mmCIF file of N, CA and C and ligand atoms in Angstrom:
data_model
loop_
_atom_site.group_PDB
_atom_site.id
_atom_site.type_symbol
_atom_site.label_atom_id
_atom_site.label_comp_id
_atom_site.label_asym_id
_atom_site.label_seq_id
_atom_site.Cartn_x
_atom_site.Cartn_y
_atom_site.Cartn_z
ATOM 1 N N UNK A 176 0.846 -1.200 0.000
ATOM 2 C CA UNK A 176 0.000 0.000 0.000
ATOM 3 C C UNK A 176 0.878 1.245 0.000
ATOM 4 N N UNK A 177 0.599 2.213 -0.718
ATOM 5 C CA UNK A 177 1.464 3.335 -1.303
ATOM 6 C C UNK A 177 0.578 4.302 0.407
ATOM 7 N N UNK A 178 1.973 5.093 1.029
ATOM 8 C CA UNK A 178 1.851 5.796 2.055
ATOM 9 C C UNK A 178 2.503 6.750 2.356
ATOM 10 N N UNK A 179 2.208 7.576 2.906
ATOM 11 C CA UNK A 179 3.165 9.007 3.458
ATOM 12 C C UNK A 179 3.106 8.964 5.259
ATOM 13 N N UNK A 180 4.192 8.740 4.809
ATOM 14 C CA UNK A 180 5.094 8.260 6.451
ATOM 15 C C UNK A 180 5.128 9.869 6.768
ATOM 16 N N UNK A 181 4.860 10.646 8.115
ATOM 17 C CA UNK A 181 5.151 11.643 8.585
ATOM 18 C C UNK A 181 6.598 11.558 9.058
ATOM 19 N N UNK A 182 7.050 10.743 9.617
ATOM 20 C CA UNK A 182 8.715 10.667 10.011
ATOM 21 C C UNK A 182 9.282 9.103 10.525
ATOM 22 N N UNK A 183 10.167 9.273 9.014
ATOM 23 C CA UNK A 183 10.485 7.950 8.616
ATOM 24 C C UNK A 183 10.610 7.231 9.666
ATOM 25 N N UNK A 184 11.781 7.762 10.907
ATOM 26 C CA UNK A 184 11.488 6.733 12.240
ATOM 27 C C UNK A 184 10.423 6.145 12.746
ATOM 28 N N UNK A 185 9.473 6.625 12.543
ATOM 29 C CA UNK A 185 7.870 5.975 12.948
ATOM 30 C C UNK A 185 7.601 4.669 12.181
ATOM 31 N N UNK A 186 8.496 4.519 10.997
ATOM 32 C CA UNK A 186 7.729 3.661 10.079
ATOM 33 C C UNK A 186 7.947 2.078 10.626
ATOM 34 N N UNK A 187 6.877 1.807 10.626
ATOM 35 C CA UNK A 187 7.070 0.481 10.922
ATOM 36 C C UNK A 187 8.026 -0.592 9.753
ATOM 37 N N UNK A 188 9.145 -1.136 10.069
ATOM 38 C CA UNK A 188 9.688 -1.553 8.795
ATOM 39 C C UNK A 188 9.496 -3.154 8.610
ATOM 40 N N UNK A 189 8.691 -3.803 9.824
ATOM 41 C CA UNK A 189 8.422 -4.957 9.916
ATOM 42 C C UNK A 189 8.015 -5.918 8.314
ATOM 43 N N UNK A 190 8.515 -6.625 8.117
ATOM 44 C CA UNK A 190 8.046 -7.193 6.364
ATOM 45 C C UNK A 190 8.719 -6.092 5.276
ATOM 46 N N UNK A 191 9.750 -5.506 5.621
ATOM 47 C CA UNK A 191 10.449 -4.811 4.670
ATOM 48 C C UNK A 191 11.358 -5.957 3.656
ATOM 49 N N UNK A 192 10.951 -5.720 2.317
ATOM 50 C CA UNK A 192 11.492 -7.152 1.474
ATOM 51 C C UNK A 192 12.154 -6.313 0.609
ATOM 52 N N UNK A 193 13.139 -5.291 1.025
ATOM 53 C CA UNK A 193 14.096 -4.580 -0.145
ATOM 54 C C UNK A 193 15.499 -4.868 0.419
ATOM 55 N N UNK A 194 16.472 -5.657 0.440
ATOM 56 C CA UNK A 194 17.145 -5.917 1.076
ATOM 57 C C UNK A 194 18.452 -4.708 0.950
ATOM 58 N N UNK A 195 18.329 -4.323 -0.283
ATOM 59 C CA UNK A 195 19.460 -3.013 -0.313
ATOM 60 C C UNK A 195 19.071 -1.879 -0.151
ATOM 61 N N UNK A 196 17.879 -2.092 0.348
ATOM 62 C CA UNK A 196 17.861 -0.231 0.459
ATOM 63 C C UNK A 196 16.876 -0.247 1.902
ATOM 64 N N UNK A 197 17.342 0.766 2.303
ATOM 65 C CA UNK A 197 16.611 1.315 3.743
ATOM 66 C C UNK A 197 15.626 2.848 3.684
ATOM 67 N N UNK A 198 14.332 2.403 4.560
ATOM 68 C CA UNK A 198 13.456 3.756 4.581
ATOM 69 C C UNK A 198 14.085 5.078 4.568
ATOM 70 N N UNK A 199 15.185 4.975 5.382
ATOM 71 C CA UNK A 199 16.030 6.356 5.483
ATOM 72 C C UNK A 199 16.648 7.299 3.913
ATOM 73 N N UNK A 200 16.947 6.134 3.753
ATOM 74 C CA UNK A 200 17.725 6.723 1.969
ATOM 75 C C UNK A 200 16.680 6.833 1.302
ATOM 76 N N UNK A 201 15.831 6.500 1.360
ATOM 77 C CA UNK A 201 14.380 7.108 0.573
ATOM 78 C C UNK A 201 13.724 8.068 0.829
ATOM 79 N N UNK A 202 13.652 8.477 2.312
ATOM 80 C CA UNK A 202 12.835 9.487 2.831
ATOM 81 C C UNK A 202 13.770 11.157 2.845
ATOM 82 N N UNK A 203 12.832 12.028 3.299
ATOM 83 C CA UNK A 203 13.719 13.695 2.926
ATOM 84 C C UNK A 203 14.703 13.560 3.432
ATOM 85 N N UNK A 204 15.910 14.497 2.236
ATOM 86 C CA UNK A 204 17.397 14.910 2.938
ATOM 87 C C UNK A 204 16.964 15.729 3.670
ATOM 88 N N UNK A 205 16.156 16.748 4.034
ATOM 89 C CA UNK A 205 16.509 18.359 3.944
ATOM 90 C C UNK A 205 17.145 18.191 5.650
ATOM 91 N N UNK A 206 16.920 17.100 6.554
ATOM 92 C CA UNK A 206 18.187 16.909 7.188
ATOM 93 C C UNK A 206 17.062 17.500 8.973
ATOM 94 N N UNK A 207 15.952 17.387 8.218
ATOM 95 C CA UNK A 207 15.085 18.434 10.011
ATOM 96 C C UNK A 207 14.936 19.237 9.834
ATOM 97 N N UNK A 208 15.453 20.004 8.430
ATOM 98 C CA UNK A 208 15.352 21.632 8.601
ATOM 99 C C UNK A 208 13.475 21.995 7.885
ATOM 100 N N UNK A 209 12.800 20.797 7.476
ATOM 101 C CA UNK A 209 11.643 21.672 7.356
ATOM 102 C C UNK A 209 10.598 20.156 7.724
ATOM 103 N N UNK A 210 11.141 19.474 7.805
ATOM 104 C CA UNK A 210 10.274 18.027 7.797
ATOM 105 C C UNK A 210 10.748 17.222 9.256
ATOM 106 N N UNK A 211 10.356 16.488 9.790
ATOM 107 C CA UNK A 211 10.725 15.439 10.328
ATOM 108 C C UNK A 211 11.661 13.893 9.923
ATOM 109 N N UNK A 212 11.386 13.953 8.362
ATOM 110 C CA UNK A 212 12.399 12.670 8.003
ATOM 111 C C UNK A 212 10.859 12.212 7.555
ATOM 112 N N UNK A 213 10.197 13.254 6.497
ATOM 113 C CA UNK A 213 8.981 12.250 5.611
ATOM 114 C C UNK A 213 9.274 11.485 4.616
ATOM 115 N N UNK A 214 8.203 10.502 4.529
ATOM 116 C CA UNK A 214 8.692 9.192 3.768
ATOM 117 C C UNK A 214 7.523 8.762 2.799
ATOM 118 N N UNK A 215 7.736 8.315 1.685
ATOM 119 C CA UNK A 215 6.481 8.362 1.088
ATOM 120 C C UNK A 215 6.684 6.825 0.550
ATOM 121 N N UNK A 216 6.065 5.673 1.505
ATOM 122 C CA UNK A 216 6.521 4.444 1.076
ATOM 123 C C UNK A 216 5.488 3.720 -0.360
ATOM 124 N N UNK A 217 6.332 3.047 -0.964
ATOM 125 C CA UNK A 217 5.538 2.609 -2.201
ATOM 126 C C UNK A 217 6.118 1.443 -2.594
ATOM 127 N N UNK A 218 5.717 -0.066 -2.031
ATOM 128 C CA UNK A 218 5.941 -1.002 -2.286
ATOM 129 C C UNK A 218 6.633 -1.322 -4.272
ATOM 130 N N UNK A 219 5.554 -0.794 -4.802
ATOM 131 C CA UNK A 219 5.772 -1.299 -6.932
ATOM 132 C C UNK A 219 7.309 -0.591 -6.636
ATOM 133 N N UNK A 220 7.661 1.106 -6.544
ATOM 134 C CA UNK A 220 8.706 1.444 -6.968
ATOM 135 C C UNK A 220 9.710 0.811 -5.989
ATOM 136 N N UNK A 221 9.223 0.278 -5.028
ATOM 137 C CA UNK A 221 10.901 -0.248 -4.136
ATOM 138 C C UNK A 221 10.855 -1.785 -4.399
ATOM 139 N N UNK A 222 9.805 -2.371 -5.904
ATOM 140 C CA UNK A 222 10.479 -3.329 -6.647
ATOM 141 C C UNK A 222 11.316 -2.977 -7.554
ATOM 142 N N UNK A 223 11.177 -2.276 -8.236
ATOM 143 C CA UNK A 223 11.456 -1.765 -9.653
ATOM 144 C C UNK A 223 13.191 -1.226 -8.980
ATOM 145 N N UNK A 224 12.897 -0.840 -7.733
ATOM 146 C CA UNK A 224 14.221 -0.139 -7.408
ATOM 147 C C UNK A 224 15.261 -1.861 -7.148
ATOM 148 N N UNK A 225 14.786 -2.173 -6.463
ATOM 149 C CA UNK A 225 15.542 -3.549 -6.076
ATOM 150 C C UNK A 225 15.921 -4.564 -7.396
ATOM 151 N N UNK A 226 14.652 -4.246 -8.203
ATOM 152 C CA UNK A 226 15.113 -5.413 -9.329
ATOM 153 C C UNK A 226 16.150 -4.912 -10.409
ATOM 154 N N UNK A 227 16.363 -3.283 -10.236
ATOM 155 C CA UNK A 227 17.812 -2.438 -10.810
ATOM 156 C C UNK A 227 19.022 -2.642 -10.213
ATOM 157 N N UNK A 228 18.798 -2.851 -9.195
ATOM 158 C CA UNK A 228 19.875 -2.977 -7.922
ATOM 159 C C UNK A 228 20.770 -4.491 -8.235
ATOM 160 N N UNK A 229 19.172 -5.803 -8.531
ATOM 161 C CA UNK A 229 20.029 -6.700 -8.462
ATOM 162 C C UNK A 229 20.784 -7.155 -10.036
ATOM 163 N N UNK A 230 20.065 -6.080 -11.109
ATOM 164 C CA UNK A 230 20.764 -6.307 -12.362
ATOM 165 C C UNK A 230 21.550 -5.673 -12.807
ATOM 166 N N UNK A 231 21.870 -4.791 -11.971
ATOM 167 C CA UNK A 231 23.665 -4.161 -12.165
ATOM 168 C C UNK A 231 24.418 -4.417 -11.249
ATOM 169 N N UNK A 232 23.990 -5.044 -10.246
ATOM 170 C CA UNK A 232 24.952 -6.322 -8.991
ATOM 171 C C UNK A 232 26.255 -4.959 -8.457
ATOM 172 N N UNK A 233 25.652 -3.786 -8.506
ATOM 173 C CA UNK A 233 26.275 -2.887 -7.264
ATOM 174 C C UNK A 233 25.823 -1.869 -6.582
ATOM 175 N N UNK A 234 25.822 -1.502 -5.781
ATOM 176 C CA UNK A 234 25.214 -0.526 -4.875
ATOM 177 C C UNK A 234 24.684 0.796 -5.462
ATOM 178 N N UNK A 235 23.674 1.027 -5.239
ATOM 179 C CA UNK A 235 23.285 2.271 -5.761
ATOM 180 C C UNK A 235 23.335 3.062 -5.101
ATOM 181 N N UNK A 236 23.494 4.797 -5.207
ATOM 182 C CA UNK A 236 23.403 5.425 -4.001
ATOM 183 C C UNK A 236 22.438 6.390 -4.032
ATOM 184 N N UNK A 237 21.600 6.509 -3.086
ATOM 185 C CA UNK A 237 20.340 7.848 -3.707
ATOM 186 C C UNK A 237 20.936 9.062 -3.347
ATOM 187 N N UNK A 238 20.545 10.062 -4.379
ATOM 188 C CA UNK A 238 21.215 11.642 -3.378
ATOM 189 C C UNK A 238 20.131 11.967 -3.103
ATOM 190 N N UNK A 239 18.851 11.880 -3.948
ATOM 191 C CA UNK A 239 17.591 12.325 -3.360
ATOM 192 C C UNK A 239 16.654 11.276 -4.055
ATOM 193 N N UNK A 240 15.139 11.388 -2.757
ATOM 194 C CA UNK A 240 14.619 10.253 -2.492
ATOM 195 C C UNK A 240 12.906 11.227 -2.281
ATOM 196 N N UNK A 241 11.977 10.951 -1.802
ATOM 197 C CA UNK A 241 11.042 11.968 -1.549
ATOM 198 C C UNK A 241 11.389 12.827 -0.635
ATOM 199 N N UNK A 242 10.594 13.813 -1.466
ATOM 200 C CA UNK A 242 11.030 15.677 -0.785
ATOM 201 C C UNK A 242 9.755 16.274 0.117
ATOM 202 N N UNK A 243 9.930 16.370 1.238
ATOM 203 C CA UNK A 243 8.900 17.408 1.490
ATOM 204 C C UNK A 243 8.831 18.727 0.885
ATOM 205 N N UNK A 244 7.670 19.309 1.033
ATOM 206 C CA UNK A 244 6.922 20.793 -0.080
ATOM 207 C C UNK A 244 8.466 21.544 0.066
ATOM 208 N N UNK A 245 8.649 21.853 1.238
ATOM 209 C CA UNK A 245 9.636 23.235 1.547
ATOM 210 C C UNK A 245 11.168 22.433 1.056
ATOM 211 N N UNK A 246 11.852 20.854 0.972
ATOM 212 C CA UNK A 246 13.015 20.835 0.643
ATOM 213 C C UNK A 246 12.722 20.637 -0.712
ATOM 214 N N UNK A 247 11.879 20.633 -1.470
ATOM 215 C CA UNK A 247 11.748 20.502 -2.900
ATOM 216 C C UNK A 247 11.640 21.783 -4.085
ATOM 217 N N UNK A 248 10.964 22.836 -2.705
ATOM 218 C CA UNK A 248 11.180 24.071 -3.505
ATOM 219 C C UNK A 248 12.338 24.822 -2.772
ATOM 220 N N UNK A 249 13.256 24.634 -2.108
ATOM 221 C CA UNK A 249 14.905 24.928 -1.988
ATOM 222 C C UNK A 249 15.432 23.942 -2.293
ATOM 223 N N UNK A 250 15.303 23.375 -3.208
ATOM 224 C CA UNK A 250 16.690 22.887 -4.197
ATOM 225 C C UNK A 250 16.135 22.737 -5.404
ATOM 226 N N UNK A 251 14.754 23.796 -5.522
ATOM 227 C CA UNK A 251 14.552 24.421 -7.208
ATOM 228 C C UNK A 251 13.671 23.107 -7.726
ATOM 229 N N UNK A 252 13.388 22.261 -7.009
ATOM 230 C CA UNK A 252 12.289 20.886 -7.771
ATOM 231 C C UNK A 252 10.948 21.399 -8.258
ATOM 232 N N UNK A 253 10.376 20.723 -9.373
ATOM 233 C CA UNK A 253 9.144 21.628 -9.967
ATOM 234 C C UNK A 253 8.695 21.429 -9.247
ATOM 235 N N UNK A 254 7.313 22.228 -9.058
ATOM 236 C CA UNK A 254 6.633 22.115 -7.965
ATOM 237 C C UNK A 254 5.501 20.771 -7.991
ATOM 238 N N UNK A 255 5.651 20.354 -9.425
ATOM 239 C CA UNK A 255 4.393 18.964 -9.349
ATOM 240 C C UNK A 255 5.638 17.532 -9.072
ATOM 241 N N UNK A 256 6.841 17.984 -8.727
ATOM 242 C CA UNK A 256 8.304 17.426 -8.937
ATOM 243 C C UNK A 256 7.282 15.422 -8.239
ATOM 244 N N UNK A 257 7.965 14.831 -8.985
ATOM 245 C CA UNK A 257 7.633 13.256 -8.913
ATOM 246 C C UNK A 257 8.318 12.849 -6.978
ATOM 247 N N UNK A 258 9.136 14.045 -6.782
ATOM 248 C CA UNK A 258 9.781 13.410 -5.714
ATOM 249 C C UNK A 258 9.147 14.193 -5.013
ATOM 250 N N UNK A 259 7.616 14.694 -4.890
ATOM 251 C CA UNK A 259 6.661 14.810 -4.129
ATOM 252 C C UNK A 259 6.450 13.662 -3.544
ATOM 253 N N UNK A 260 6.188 12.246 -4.273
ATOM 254 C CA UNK A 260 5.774 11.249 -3.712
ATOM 255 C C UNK A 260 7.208 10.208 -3.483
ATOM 256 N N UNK A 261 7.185 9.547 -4.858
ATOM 257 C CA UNK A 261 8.609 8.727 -4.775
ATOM 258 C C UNK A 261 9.037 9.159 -6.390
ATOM 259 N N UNK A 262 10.754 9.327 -5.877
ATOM 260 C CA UNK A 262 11.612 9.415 -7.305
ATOM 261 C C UNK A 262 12.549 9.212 -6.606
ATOM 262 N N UNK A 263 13.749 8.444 -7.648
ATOM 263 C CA UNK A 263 15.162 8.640 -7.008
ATOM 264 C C UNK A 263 16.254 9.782 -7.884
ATOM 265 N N UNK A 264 17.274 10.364 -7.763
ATOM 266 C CA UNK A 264 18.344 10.724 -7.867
ATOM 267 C C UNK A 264 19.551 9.776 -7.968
ATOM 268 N N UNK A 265 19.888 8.874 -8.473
ATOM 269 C CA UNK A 265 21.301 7.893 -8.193
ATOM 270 C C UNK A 265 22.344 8.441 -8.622
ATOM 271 N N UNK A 266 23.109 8.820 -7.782
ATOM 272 C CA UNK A 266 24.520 9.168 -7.784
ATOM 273 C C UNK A 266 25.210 8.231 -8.977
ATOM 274 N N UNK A 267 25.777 9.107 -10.384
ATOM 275 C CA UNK A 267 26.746 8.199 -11.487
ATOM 276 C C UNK A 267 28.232 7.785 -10.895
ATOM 277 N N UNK A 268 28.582 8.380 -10.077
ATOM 278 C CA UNK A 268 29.878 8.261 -9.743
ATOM 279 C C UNK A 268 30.135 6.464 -9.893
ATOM 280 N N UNK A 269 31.289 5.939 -10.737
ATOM 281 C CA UNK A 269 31.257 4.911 -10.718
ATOM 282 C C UNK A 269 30.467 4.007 -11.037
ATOM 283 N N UNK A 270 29.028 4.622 -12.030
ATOM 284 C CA UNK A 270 28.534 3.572 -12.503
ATOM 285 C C UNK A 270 28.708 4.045 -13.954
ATOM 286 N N UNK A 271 27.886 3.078 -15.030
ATOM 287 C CA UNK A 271 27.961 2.699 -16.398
ATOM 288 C C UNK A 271 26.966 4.154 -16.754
ATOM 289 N N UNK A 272 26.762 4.904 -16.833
ATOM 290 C CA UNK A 272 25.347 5.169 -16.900
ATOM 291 C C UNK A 272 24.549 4.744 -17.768
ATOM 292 N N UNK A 273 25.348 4.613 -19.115
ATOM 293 C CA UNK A 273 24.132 3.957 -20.226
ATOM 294 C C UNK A 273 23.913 2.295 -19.663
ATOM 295 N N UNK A 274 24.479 1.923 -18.832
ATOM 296 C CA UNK A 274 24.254 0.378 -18.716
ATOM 297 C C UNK A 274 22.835 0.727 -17.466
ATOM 298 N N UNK A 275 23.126 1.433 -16.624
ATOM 299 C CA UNK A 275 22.072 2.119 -15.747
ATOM 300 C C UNK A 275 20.663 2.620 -16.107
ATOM 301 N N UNK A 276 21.011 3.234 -17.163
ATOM 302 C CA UNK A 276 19.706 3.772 -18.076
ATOM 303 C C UNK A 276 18.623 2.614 -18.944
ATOM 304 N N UNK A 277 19.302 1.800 -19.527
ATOM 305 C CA UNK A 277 19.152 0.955 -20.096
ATOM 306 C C UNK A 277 18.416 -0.490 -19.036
ATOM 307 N N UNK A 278 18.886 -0.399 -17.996
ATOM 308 C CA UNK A 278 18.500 -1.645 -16.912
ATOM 309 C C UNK A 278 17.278 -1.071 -16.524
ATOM 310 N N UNK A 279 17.016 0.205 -16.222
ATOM 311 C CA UNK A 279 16.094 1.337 -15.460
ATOM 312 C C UNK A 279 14.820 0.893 -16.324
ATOM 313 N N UNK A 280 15.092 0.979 -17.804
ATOM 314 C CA UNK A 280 14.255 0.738 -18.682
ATOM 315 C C UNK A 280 13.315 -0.358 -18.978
ATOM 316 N N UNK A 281 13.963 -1.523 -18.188
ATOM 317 C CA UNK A 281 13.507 -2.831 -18.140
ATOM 318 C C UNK A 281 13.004 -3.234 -16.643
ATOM 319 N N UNK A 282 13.461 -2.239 -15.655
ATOM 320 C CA UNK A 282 13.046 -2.763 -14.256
ATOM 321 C C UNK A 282 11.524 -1.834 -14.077
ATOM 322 N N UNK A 283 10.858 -1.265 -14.776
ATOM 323 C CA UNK A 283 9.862 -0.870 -14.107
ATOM 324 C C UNK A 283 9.377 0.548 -13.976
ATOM 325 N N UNK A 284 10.753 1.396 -14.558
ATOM 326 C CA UNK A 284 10.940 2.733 -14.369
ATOM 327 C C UNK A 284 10.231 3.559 -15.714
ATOM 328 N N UNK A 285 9.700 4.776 -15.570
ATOM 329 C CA UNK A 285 9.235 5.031 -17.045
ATOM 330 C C UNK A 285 10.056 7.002 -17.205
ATOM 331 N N UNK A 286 9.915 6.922 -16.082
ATOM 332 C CA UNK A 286 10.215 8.919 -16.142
ATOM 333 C C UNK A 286 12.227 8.792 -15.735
ATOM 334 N N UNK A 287 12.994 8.965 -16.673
ATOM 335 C CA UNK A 287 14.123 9.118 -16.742
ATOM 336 C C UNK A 287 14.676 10.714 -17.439
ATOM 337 N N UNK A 288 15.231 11.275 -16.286
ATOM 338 C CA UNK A 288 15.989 12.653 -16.074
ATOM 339 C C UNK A 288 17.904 12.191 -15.756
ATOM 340 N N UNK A 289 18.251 12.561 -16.798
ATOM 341 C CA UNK A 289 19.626 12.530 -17.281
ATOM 342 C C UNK A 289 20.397 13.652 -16.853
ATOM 343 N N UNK A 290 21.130 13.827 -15.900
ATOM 344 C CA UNK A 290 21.992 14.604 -15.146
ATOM 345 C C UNK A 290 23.409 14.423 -15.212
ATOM 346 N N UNK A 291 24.383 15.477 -15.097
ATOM 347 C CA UNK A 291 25.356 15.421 -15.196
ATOM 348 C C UNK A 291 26.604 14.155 -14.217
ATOM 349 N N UNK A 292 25.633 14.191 -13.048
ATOM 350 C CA UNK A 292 26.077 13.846 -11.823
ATOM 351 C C UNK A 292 24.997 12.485 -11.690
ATOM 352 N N UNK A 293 23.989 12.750 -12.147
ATOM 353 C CA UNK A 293 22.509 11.760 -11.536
ATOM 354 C C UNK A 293 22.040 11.459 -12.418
ATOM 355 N N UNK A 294 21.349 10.226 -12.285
ATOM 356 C CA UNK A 294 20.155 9.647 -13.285
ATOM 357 C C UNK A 294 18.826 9.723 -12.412
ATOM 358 N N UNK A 295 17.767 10.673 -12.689
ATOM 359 C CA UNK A 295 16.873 10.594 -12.349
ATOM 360 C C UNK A 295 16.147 9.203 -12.520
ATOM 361 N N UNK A 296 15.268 8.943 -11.928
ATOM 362 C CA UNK A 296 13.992 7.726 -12.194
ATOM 363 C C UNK A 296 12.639 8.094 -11.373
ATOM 364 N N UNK A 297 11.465 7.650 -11.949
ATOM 365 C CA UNK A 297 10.394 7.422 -11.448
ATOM 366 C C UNK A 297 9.680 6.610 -12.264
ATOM 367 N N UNK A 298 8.509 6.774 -11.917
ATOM 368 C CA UNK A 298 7.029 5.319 -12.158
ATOM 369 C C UNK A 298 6.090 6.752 -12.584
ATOM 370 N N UNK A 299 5.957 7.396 -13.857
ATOM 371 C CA UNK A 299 5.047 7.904 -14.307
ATOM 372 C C UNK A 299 3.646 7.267 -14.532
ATOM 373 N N UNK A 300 3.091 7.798 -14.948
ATOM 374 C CA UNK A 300 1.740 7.283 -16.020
ATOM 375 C C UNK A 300 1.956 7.463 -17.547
ATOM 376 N N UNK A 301 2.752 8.397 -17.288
ATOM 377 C CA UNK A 301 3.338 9.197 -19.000
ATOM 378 C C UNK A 301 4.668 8.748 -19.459
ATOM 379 N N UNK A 302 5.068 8.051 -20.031
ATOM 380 C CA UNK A 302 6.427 7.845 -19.851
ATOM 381 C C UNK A 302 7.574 9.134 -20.399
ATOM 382 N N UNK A 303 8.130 9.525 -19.697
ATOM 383 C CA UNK A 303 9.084 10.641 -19.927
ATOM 384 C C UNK A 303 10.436 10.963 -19.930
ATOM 385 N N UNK A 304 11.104 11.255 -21.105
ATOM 386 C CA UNK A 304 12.931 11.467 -21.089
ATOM 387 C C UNK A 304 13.122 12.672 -21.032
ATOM 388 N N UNK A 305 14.214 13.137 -20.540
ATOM 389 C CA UNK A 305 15.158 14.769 -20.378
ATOM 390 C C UNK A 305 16.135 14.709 -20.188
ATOM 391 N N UNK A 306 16.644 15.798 -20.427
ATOM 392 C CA UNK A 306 18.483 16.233 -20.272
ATOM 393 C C UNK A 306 18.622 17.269 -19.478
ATOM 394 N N UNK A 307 19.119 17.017 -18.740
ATOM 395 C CA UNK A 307 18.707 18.428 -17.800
ATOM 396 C C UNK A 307 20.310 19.458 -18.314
ATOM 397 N N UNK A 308 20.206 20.794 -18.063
ATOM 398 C CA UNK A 308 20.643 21.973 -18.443
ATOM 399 C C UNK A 308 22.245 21.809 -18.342
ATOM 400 N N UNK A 309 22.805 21.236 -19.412
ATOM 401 C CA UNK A 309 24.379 21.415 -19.234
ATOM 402 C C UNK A 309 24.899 19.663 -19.034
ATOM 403 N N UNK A 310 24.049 18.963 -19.166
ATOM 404 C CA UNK A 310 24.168 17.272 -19.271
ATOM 405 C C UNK A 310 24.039 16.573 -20.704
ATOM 406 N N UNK A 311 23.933 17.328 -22.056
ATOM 407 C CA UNK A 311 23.891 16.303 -22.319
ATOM 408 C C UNK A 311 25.545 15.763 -22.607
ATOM 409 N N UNK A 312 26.432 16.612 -22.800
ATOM 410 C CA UNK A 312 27.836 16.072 -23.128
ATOM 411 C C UNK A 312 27.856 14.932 -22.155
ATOM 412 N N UNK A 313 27.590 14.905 -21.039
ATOM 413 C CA UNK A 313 27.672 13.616 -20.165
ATOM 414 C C UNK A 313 27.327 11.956 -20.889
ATOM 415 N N UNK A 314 25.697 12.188 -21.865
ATOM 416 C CA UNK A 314 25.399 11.123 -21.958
ATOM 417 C C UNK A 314 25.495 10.771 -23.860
ATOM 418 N N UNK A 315 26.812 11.579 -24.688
ATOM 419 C CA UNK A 315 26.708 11.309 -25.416
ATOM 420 C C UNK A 315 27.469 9.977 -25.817
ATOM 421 N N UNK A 316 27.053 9.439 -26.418
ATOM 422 C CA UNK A 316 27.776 8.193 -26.926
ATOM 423 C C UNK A 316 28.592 8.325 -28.344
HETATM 424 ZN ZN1 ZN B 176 12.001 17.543 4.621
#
C-alpha cells in the first residue's frame, strides 16, 4: 500500500522485502530543517528499485529520495516534482550510466531525467525522457 510516512522513524519496517535499500535513503534529505524525516513508502517502486539494484549487482546510491513541499522548492524541484511522492536521484559516480539507463528501462521505471552527476527515475503514467541543463555532453555516446 502506497503511504506518506510523517517521520520515517515511525515507520514500521516490519516485512520490509528490499534488502538493499533502507526507509532512510528514501525518505527527505533536507536533514530536520523543514520536515521530520517524511517518507512516502511505495511497495511497486521499491520493486522496480531492487530489481535495478540486483541487475547491475552494485550498490546504488540515492542523493535524493522523496522531498517534502519546503526541501523541494529549496533545491529548485518543480513544484508537481515526482519526488513529491517517490523518485530517485542515483549518484553516477562509478557507474555505467548507459548500462544504468538501459536496466532502469527494463526494471519498471518510465520517467528518466539525465543529469550530469545523476540519473533521475520514477514510475510515471506518461512515460518521460530529459536532459537536464548542461548534461547532455555527459550522456553522449
Ligand atoms: Zn524535509
Amino acid at each position: 500500500m502506497r503511504m506518506l510516512i510523517d517521520c520515517v522513524s515511525d515507520f514500521d519496517a516490519a516485512g520490509w522485502r528490499w534488502p538493499h535499500f533502507v526507509p532512510r535513503e528514501l525518505a527527505c534529505h533536507c536533514g530536520g530543517r523543514f520536515c521530520r524525516g517524511e517518507y512516502w513508502h511505495d511497495p511497486d517502486f521499491l520493486d522496480a528499485l531492487e530489481a535495478l539494484r540486483a541487475a547491475i549487482g552494485r550498490p546504488l546510491v540515492i542523493n535524493s529520495g522523496h522531498r517534502c513541499a519546503l526541501w523541494n522548492a529549496h533545491v529548485g524541484g518543480a513544484a508537481h516534482s515526482m519526488h513529491r511522492t517517490i523518485a530517485v536521484d542515483i549518484r553516477l559516480a562509478g557507474q555505467d550510466r548507459h548500462a544504468l539507463l538501459k536496466q532502469a528501462e527494463v526494471t519498471g521505471f518510465t520517467g528518466f531525467g539525465l543529469g550530469q552527476n545523476f540519473l533521475h527515475l520514477d514510475r510515471r503514467a506518461k512515460p518521460a525522457r530529459w536532459v537536464y541543463s548542461g548534461s547532455a555532453d555527459a550522456w553522449r555516446t
